Tab-separated table of N, CA and C in Angstrom:
chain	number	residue	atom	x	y	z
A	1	UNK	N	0.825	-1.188	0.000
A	1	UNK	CA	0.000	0.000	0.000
A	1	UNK	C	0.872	1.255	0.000
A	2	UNK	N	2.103	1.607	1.365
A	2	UNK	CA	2.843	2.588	1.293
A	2	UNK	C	3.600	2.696	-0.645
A	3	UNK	N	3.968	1.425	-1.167
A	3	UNK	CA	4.621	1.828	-2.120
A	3	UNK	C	3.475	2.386	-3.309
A	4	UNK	N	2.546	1.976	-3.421
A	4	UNK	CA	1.308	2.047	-4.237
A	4	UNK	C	1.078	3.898	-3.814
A	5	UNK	N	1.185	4.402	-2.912
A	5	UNK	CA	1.300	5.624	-2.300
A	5	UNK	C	2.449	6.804	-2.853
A	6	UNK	N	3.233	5.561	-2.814
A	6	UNK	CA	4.736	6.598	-3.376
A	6	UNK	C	4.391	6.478	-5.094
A	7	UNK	N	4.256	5.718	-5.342
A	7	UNK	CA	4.355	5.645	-6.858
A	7	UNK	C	3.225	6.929	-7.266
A	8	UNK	N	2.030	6.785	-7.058
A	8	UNK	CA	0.971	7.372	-7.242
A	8	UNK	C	1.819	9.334	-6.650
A	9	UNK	N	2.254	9.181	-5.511
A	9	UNK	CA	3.066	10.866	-5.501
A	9	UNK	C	4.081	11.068	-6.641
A	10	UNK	N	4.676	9.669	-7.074
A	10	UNK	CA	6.101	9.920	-7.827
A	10	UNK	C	4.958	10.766	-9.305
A	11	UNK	N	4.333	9.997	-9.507
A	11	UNK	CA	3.299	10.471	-10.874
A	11	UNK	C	2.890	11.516	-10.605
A	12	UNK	N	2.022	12.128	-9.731
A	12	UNK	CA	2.067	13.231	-9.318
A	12	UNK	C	2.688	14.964	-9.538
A	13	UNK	N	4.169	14.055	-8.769
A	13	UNK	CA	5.627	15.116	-8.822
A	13	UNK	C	5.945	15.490	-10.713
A	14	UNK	N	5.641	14.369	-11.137
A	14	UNK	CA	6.349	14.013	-12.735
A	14	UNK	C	5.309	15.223	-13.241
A	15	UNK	N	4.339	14.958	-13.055
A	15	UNK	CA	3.220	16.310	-13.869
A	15	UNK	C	3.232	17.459	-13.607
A	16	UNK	N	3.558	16.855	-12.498
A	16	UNK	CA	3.645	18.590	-11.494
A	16	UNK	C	5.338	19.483	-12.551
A	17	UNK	N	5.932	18.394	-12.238
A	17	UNK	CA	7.295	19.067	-13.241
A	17	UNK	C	6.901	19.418	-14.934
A	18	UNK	N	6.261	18.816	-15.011
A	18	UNK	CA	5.636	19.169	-16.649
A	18	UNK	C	4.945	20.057	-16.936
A	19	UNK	N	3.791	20.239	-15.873
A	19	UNK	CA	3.344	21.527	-16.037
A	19	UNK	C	3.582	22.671	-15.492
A	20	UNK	N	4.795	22.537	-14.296
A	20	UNK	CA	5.748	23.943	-14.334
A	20	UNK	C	6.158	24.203	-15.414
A	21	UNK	N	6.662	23.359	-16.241
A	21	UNK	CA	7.822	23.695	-17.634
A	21	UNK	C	6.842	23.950	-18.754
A	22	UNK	N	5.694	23.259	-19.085
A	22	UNK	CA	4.752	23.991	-20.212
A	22	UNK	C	4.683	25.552	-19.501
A	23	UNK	N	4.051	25.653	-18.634
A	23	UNK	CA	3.416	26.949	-18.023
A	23	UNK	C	4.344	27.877	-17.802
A	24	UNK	N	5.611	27.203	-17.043
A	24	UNK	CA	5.993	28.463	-16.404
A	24	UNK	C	6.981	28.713	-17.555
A	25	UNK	N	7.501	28.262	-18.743
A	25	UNK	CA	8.316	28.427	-19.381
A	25	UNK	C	8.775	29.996	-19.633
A	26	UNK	N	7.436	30.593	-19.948
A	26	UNK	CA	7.292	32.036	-20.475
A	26	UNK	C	8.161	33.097	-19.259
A	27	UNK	N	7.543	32.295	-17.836
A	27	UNK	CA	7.088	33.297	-16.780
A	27	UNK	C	8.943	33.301	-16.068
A	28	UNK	N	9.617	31.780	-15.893
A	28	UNK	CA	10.461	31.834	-15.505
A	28	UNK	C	11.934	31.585	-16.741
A	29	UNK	N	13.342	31.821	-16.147
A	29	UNK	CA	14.292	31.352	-16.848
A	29	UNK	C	14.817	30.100	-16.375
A	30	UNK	N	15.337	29.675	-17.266
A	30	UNK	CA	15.673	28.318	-17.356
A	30	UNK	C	16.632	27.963	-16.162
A	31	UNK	N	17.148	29.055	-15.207
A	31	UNK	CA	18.108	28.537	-14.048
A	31	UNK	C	16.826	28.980	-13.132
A	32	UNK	N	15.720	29.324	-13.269
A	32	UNK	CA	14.990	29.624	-11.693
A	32	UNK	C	13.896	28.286	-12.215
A	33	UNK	N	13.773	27.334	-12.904
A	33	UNK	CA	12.836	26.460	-13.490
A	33	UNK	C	14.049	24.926	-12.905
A	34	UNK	N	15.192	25.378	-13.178
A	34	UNK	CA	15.858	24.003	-12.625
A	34	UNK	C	16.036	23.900	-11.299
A	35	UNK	N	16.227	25.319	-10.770
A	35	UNK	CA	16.282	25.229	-9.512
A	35	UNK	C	15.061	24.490	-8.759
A	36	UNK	N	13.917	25.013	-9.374
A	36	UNK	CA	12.648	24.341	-8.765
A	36	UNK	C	12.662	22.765	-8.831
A	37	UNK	N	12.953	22.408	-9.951
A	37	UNK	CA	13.169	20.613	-10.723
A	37	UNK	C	14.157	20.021	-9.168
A	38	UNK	N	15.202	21.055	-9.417
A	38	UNK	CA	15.846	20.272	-8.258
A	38	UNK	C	15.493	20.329	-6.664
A	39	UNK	N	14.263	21.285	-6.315
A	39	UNK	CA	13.675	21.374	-5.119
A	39	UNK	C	12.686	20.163	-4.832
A	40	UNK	N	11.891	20.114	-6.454
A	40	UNK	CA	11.180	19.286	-6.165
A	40	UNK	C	12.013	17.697	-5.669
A	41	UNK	N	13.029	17.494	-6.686
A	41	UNK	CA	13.302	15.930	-6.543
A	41	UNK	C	13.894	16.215	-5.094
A	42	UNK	N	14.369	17.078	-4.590
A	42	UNK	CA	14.751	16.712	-3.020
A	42	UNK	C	13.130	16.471	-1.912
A	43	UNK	N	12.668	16.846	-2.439
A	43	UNK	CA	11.534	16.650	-1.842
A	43	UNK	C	10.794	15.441	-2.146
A	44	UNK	N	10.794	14.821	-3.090
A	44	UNK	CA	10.465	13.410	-3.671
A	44	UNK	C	11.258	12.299	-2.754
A	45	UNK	N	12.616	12.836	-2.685
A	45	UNK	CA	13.563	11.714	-2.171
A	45	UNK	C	13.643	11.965	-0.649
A	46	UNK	N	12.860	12.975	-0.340
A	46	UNK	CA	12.595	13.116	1.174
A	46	UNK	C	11.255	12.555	2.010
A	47	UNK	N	10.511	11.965	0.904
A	47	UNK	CA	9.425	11.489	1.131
A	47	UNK	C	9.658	10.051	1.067
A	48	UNK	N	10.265	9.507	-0.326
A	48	UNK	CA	11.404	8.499	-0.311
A	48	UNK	C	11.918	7.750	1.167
A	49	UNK	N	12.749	8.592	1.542
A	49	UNK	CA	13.337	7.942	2.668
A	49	UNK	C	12.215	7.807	3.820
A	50	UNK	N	11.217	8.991	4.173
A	50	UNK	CA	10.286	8.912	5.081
A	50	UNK	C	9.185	7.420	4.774
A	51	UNK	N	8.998	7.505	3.874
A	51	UNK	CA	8.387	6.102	3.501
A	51	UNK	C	8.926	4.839	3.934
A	52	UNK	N	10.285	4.808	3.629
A	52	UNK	CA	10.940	3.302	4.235
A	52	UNK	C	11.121	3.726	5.315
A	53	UNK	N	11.193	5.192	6.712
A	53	UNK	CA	11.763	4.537	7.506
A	53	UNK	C	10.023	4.325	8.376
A	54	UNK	N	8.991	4.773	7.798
A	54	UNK	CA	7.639	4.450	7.759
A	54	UNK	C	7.239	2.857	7.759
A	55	UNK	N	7.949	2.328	6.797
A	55	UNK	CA	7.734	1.121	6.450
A	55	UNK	C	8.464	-0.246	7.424
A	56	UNK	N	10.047	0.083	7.493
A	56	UNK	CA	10.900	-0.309	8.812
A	56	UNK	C	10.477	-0.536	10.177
A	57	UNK	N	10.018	1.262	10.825
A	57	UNK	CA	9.129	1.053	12.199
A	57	UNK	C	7.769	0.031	12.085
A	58	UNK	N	6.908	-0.043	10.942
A	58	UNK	CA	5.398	-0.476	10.617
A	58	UNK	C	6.515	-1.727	11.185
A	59	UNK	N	6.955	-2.498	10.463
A	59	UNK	CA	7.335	-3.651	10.289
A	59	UNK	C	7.825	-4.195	11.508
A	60	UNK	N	8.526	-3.840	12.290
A	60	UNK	CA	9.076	-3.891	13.563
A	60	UNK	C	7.801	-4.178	14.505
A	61	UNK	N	6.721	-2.646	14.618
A	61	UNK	CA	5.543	-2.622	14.886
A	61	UNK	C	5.069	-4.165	15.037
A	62	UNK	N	4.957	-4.927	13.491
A	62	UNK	CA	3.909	-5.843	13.752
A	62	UNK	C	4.534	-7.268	13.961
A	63	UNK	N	5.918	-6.981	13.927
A	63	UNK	CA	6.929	-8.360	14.583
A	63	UNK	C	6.674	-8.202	15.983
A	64	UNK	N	6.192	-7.019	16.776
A	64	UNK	CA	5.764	-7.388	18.141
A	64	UNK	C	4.662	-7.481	18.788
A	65	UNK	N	3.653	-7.067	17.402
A	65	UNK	CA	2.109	-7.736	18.057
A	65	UNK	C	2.078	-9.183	17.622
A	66	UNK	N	3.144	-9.728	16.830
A	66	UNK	CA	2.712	-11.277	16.540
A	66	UNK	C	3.362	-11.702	18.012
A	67	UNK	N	4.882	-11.105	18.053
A	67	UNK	CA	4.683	-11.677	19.365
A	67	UNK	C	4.529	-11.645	20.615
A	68	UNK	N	3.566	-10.443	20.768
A	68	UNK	CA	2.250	-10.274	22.339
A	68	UNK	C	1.181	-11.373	21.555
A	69	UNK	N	0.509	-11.860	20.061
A	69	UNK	CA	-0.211	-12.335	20.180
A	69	UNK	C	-0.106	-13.859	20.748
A	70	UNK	N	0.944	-14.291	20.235
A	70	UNK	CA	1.713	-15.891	20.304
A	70	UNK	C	1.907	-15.898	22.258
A	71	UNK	N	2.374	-14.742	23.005
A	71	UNK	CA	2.498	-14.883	24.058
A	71	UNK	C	1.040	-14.976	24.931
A	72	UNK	N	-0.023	-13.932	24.643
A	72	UNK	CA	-1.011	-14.035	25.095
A	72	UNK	C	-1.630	-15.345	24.765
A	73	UNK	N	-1.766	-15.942	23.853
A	73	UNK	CA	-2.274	-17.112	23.493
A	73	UNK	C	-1.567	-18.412	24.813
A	74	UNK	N	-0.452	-18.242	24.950
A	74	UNK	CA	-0.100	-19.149	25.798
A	74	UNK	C	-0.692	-18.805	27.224
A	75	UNK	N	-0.655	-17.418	27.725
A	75	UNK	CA	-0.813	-17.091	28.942
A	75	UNK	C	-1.883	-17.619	28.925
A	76	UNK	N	-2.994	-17.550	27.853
A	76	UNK	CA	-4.327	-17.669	28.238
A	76	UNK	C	-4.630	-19.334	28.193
A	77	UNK	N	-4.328	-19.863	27.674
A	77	UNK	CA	-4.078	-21.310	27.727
A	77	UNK	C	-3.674	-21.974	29.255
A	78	UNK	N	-2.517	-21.381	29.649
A	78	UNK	CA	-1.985	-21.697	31.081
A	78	UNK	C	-3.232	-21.115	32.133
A	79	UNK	N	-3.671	-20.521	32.023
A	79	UNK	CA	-4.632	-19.581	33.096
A	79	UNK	C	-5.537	-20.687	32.888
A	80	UNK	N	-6.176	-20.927	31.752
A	80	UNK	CA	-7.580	-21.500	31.813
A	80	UNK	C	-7.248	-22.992	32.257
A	81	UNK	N	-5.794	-23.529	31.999
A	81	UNK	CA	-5.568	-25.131	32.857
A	81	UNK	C	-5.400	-24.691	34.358
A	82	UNK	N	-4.886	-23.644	34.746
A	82	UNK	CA	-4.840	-23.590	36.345
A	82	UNK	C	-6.236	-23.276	36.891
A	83	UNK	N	-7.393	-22.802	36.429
A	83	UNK	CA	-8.383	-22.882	36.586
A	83	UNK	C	-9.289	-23.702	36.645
A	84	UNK	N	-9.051	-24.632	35.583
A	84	UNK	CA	-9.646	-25.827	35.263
A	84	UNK	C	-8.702	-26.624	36.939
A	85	UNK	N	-7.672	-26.846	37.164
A	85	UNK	CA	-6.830	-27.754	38.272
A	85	UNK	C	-7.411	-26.708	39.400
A	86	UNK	N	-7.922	-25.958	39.334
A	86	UNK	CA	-8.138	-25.499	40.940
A	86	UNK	C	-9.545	-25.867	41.023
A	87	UNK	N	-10.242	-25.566	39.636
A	87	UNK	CA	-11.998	-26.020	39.973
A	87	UNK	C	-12.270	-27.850	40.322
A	88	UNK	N	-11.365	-28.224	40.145
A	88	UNK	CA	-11.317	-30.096	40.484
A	88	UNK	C	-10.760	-29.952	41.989
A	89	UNK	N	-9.803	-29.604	41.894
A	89	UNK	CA	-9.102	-29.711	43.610
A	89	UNK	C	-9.975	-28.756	44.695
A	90	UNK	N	-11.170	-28.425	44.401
A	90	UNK	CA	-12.019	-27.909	45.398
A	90	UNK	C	-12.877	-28.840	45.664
A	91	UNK	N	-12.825	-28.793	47.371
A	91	UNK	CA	-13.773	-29.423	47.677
A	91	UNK	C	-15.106	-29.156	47.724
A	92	UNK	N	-16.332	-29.857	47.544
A	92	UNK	CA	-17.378	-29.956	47.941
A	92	UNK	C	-18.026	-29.953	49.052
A	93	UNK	N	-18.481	-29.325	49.952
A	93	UNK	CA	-19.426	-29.193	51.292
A	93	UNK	C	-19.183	-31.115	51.368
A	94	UNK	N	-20.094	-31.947	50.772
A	94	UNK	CA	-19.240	-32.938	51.757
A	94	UNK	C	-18.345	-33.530	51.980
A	95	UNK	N	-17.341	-33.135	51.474
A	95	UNK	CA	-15.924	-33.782	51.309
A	95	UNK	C	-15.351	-32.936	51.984
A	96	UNK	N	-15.361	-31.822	52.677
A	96	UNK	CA	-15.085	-30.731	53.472
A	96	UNK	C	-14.814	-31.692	55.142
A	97	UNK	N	-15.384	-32.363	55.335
A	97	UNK	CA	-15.296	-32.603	56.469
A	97	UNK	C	-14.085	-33.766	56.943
A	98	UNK	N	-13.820	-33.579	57.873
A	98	UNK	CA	-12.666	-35.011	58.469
A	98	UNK	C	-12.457	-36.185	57.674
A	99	UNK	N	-13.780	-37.017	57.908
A	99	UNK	CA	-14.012	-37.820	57.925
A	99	UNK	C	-14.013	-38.403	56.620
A	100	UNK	N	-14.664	-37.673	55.653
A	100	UNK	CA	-14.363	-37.478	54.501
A	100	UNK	C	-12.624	-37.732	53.368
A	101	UNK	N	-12.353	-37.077	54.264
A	101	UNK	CA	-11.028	-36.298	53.563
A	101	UNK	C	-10.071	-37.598	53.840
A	102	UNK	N	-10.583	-38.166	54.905
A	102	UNK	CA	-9.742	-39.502	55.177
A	102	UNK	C	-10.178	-40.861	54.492
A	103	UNK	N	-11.272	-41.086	54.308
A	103	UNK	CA	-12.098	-41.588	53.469
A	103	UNK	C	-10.593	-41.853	51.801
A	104	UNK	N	-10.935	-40.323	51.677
A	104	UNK	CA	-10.470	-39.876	50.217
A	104	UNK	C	-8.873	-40.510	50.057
A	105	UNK	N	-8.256	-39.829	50.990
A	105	UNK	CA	-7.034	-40.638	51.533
A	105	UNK	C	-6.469	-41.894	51.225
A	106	UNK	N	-8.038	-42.929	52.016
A	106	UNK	CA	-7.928	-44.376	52.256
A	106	UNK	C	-7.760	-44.808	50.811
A	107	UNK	N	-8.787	-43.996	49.873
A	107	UNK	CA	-9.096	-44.511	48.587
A	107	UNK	C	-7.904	-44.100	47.458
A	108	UNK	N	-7.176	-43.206	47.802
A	108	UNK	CA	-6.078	-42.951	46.493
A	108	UNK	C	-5.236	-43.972	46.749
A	109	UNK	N	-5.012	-44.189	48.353
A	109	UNK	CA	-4.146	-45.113	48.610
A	109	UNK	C	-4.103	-46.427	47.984
């Protein structure tokens, strides 16, 4: 998309230089018409570089939501088994009691 962006300004700049030079031909001389040519392309190649370092940070950007997503995915995985192991290892009102619990004991044994 960013390059689809630049290209579409580069076309832009290109007309834009064409129709300074049809138009302004009359109005300016040929050293205040290059000077402009060469304002513009610094400005092309300043957009240039802003684009990749646009593109660099983006990129970086989404190498670390893949990995908050890959990490959250695990956290949430681990949470919902320690949840799941604490909702089993609770006791029940009658297994709560002594007698019970020894019972439980007798039987793993």
């Amino acid at each position: 998309e960013l390059e689809n962006q630049l290209t579409a300004k580069s076309k832009t700049l290109d007309e834009l230089k064409q129709n300074l030079s049809l138009n302004g031909s009359a109005e300016q001389t040929p050293e205040a018409q290059s000077l402009r040519i060469a304002e513009l392309c610094e400005m092309k190649d300043s957009i240039v570089n802003q684009v990749a370092q646009l593109k660099t940070s983006m990129e970086s950007i989404l190498e670390q939501w893949r990995a908050y997503d890959e990490i959250y995915a695990e956290v949430s995985l681990m949470t919902t088994r320690y949840l799941y192991c604490i909702d089993q290892c609770k006791p029940s009102g009658e297994e709560a009691s002594l007698e019970a619990l020894k019972k439980q004991v007798k039987t793993l044994q």
